[in-house]
mmCIF file of C-alpha atoms in Angstrom:
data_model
loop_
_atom_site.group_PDB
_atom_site.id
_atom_site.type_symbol
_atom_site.label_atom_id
_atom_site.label_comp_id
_atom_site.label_asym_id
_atom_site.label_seq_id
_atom_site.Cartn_x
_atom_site.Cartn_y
_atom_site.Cartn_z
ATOM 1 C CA UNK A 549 -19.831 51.908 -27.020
ATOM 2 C CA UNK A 550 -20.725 48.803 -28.474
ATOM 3 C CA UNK A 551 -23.462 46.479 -27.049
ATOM 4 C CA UNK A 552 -23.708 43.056 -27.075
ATOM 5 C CA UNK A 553 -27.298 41.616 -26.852
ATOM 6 C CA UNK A 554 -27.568 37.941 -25.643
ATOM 7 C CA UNK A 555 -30.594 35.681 -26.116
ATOM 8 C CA UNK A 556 -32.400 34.005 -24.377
ATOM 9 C CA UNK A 557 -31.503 35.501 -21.088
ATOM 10 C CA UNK A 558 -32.398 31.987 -20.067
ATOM 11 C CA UNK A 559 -32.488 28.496 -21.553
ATOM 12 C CA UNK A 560 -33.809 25.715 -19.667
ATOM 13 C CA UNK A 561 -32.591 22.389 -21.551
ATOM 14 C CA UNK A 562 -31.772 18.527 -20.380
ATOM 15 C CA UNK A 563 -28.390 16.635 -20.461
ATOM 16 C CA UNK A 564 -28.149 15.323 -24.161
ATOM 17 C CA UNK A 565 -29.882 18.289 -25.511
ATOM 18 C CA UNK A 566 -28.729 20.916 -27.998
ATOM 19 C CA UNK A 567 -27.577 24.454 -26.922
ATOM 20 C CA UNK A 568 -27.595 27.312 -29.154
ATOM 21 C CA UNK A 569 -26.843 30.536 -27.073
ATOM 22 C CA UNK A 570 -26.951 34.272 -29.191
ATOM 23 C CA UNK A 571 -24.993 37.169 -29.365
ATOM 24 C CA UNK A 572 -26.335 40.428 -31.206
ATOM 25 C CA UNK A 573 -23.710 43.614 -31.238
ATOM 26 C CA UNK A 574 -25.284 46.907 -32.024
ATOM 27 C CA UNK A 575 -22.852 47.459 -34.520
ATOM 28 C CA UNK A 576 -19.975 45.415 -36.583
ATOM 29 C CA UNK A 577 -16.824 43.243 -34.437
ATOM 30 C CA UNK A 578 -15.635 41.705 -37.362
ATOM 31 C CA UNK A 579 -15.192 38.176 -35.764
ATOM 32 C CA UNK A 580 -13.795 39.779 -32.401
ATOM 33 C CA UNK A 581 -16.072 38.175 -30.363
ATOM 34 C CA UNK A 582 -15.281 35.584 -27.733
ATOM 35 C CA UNK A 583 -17.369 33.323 -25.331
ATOM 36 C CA UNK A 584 -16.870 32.563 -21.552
ATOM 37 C CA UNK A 585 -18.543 30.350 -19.420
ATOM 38 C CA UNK A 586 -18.882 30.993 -15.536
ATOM 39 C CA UNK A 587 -20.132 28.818 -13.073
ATOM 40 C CA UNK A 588 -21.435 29.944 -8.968
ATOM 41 C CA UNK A 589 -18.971 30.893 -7.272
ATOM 42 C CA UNK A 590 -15.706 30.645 -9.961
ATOM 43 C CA UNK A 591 -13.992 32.665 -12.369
ATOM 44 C CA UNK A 592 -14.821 33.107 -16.232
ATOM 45 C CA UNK A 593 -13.275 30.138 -18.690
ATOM 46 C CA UNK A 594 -12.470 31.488 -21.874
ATOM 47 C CA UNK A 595 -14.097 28.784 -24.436
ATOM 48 C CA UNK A 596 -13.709 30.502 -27.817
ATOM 49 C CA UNK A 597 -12.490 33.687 -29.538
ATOM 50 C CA UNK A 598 -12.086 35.602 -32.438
ATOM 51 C CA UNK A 599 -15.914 33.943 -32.836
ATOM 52 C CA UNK A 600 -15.073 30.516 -33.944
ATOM 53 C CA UNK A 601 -11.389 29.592 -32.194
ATOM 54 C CA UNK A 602 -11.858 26.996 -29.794
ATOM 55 C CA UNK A 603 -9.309 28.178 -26.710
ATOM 56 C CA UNK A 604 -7.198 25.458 -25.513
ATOM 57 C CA UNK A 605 -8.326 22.309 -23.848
ATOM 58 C CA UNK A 606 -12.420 23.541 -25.122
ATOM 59 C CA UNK A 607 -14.148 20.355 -25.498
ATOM 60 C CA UNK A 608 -14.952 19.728 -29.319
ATOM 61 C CA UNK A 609 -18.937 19.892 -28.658
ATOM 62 C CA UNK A 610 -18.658 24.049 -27.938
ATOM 63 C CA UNK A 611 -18.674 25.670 -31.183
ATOM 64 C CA UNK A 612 -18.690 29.312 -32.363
ATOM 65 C CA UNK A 613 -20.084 30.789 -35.622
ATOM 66 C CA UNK A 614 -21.009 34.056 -37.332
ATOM 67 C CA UNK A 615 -19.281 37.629 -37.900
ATOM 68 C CA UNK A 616 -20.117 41.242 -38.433
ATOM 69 C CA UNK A 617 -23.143 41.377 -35.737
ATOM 70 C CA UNK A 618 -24.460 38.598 -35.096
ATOM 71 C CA UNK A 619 -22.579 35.168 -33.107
ATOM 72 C CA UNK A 620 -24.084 31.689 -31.957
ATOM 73 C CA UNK A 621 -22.404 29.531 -29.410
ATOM 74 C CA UNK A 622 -23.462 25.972 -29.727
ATOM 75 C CA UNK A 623 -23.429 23.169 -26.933
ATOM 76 C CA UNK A 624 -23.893 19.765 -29.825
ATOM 77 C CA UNK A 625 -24.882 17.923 -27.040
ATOM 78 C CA UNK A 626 -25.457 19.230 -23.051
ATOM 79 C CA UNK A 627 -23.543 17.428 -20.392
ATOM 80 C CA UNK A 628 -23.529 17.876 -16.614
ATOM 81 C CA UNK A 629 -21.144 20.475 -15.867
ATOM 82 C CA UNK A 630 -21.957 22.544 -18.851
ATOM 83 C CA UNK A 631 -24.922 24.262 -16.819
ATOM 84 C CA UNK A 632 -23.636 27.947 -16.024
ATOM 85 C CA UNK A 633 -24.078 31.276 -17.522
ATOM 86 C CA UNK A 634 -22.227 32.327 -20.986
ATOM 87 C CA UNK A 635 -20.475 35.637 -21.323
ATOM 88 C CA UNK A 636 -19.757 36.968 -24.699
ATOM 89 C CA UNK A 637 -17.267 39.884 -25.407
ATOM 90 C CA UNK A 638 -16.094 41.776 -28.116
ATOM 91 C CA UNK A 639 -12.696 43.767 -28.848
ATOM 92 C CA UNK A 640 -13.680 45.249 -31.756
ATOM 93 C CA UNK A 641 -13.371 48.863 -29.941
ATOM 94 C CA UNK A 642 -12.880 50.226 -27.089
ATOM 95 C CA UNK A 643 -14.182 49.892 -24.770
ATOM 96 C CA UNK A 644 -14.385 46.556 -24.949
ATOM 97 C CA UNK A 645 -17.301 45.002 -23.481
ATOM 98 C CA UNK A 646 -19.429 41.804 -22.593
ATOM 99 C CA UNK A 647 -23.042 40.932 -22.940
ATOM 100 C CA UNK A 648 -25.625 39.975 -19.960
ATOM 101 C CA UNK A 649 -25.054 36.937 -20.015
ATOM 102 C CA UNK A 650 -27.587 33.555 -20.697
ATOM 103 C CA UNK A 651 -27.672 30.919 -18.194
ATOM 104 C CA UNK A 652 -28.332 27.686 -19.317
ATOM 105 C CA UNK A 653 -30.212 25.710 -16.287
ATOM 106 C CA UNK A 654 -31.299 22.106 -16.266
ATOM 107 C CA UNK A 655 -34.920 21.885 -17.481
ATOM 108 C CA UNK B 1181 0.588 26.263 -15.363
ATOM 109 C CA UNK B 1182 -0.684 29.824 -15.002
ATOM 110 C CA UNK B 1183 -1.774 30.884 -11.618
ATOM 111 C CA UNK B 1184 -2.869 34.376 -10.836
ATOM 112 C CA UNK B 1185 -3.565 35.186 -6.939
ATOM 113 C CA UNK B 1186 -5.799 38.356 -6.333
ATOM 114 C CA UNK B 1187 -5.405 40.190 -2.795
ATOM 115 C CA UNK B 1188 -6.047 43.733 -1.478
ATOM 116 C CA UNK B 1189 -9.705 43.502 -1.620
ATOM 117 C CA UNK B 1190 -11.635 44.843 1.443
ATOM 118 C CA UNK B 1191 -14.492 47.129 2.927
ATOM 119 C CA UNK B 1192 -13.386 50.641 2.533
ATOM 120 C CA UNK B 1193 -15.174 53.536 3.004
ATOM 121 C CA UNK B 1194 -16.677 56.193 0.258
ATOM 122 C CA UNK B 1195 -14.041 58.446 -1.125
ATOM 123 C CA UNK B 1196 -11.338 56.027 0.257
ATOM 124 C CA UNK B 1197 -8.814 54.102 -1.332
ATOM 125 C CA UNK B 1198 -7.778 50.564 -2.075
ATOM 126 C CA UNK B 1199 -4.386 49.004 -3.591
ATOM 127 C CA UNK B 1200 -5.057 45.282 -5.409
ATOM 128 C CA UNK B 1201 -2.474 43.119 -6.546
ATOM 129 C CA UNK B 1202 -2.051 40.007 -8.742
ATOM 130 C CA UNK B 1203 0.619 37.690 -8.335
ATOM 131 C CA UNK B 1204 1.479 35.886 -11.948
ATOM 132 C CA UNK B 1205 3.725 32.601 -12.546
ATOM 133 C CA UNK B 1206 3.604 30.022 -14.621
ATOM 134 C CA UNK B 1207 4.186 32.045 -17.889
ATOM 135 C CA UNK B 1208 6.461 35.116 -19.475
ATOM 136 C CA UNK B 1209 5.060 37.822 -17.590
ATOM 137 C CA UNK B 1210 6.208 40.628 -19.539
ATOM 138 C CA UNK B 1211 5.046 38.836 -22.766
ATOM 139 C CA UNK B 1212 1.478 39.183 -22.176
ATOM 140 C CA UNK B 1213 -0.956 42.113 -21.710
ATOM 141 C CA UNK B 1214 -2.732 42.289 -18.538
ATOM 142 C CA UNK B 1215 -6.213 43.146 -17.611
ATOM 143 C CA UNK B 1216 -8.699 43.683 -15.014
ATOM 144 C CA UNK B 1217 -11.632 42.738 -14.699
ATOM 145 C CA UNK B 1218 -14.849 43.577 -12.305
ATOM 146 C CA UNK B 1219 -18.297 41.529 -11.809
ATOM 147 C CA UNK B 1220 -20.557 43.478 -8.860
ATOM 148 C CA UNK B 1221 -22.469 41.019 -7.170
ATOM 149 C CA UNK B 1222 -25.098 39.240 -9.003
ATOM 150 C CA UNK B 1223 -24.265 41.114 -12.185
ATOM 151 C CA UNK B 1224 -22.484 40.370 -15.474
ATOM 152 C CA UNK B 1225 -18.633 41.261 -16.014
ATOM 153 C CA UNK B 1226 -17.608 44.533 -16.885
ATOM 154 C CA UNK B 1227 -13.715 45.187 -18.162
ATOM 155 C CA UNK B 1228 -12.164 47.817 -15.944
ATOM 156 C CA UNK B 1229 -8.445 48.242 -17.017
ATOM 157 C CA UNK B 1230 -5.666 47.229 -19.547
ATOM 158 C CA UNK B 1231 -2.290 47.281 -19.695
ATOM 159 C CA UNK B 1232 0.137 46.312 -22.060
ATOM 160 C CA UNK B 1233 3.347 43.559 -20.662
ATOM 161 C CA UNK B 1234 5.916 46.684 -21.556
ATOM 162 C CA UNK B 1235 3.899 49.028 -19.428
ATOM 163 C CA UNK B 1236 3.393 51.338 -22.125
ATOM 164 C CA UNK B 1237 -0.198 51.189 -23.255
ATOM 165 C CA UNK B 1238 -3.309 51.765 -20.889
ATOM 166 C CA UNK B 1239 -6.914 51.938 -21.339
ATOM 167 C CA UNK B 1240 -9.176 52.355 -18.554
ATOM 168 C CA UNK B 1241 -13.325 52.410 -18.835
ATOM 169 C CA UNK B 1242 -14.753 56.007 -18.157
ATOM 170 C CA UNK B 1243 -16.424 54.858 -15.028
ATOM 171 C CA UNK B 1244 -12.920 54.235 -13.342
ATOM 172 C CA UNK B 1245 -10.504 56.840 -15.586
ATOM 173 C CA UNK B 1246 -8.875 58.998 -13.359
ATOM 174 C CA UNK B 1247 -9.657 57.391 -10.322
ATOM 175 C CA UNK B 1248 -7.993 54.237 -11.343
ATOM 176 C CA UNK B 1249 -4.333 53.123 -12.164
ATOM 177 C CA UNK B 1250 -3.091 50.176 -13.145
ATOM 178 C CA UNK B 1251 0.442 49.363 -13.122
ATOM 179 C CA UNK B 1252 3.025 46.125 -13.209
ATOM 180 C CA UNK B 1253 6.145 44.790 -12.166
ATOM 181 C CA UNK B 1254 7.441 42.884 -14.430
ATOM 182 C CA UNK B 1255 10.580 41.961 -12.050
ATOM 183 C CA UNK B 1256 8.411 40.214 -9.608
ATOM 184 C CA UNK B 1257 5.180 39.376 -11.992
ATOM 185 C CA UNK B 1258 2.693 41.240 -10.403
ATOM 186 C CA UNK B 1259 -0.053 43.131 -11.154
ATOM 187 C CA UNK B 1260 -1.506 46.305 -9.680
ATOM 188 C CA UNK B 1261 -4.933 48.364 -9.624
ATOM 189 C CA UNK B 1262 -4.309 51.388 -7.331
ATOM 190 C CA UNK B 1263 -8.578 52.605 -6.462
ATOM 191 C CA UNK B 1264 -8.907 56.165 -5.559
ATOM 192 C CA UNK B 1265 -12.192 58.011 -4.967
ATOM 193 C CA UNK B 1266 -14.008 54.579 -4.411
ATOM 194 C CA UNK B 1267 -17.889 54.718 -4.788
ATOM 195 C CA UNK B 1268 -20.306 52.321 -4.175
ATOM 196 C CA UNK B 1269 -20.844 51.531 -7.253
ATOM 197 C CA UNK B 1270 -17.345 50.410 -7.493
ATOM 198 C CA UNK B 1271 -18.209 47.232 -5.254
ATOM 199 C CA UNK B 1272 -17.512 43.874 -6.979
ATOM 200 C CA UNK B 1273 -15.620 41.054 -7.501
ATOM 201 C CA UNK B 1274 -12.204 41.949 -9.371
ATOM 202 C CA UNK B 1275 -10.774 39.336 -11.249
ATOM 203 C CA UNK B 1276 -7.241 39.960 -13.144
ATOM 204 C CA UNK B 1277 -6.833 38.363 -16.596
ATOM 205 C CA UNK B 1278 -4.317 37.457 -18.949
ATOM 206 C CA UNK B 1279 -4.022 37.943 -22.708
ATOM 207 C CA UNK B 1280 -3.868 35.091 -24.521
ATOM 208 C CA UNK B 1281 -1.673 36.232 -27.209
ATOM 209 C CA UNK B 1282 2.216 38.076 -27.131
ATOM 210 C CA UNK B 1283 2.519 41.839 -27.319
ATOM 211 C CA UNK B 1284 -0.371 44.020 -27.583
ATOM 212 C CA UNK B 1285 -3.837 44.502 -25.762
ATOM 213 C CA UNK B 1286 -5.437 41.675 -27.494
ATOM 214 C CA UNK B 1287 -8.351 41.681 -24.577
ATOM 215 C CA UNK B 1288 -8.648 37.845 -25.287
ATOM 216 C CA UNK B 1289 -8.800 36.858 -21.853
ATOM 217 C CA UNK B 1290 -7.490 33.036 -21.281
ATOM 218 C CA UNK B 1291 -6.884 32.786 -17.747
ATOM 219 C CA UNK B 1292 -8.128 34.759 -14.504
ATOM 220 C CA UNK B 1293 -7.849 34.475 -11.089
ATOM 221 C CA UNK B 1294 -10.069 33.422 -8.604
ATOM 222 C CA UNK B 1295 -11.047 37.297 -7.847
ATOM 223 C CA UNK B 1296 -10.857 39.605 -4.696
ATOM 224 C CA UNK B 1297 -14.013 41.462 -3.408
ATOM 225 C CA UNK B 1298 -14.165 45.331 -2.854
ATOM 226 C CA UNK B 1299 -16.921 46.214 -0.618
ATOM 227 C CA UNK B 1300 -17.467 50.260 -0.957
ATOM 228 C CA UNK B 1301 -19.586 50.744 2.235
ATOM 229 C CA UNK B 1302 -20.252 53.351 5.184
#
């Protein structure tokens, strides 16, 4: 089974700042790695796959990088509802499966 | 626009069973691979079940194989997850989730629904 290592498990930040969220798999996904963000009390949003692929109506400010094992999500500039905790996932092989999560909290 | 409508979650004893649904519109049903997916509470998400829009492809995670079935109708666009053997680890949120892309088990998950909760409990 592959695992997907997120850092930091937390990142405290203010409105305007720069997010940059990682995603470590213990071994290669290619770049079949995708990002959701969750929020109390509501369902995942998928915001990007196949590590870069923006999903539709993503604002342009979330962007994904990086292949093989190791992924960034980055937030260009934090707004209000962007505070939640990110979710990647890879489906690479099965079984297919998601990191811990970071939560990005207002600092 | 996609909706997906969870039900069938519920406190249920150990060893006991539970039937959830998902009710799909707003898109080709049988185009799309369907998935479910389970979060216990105050945990990160963990993919249960797959299944492919022609019914013919499965994958289940070892926790749930053999306990767990999922299953569709694609004449009335629902979704099924038929729990057997329920343990208390099996407790969470479930959410089902579409694939975003046609045809096979692409696991790219673009819309969910708002999740039912499965309490396993004496």
């Amino acid at each position: 089974e592959i695992v997907l290592t997120q850092s930091p498990a937390t990142l405290s930040l203010s409105p305007g700042e720069r997010a940059t969220l990682s995603c470590r798999a213990s071994q290669s996904v290619s770049r079949y790695l995708a990002w959701y963000q969750q929020k109390p009390g509501q369902a995942p949003r998928l915001l990007i796959f196949d590590a870069s692929n923006r999903a539709t109506g993503i604002p342009a400010r979330f962007s994904g990088s990086g292949s093989g094992t190791d992924f960034t999500l980055t937030i260009s500039s934090l707004e209000p509802e962007d505070f939640a905790i990110y979710y990647c996932q890879q489906r690479s092989n099965w079984p297919w499966t998601f990191g811990q999560g970071t939560k990005v909290e207002i600092k | 626009e996609v909706q997906l409508v969870e039900s069938g979650g519920g406190l249920v004893q150990p060893g006991g069973s539970l039937r959830l649904s998902c009710a799909a519109s707003g898109f080709t049903f049988s185009d799309h691979a369907m998935n479910w997916v389970r979060q216990a509470p105050g945990k990160g998400l963990q993919w249960v079940s797959s299944l492919s829009g022609t019914a013919d492809t499965t994958y289940y995670a070892d926790s749930v194989k053999g306990r767990f079935t999922i299953s569709r109708d694609n004449s009335k666009n629902t979704l099924h997850l038929q729990m057997n053997s329920l343990r208390a680890e099996d407790t969470a949120i479930y959410y089902c989730a579409k694939d975003l892309f046609y045809g096979g088990n692409s696991v790219v998950l673009d819309h969910w629904g708002q999740g039912t909760l499965v309490t396993v409990s004496s």
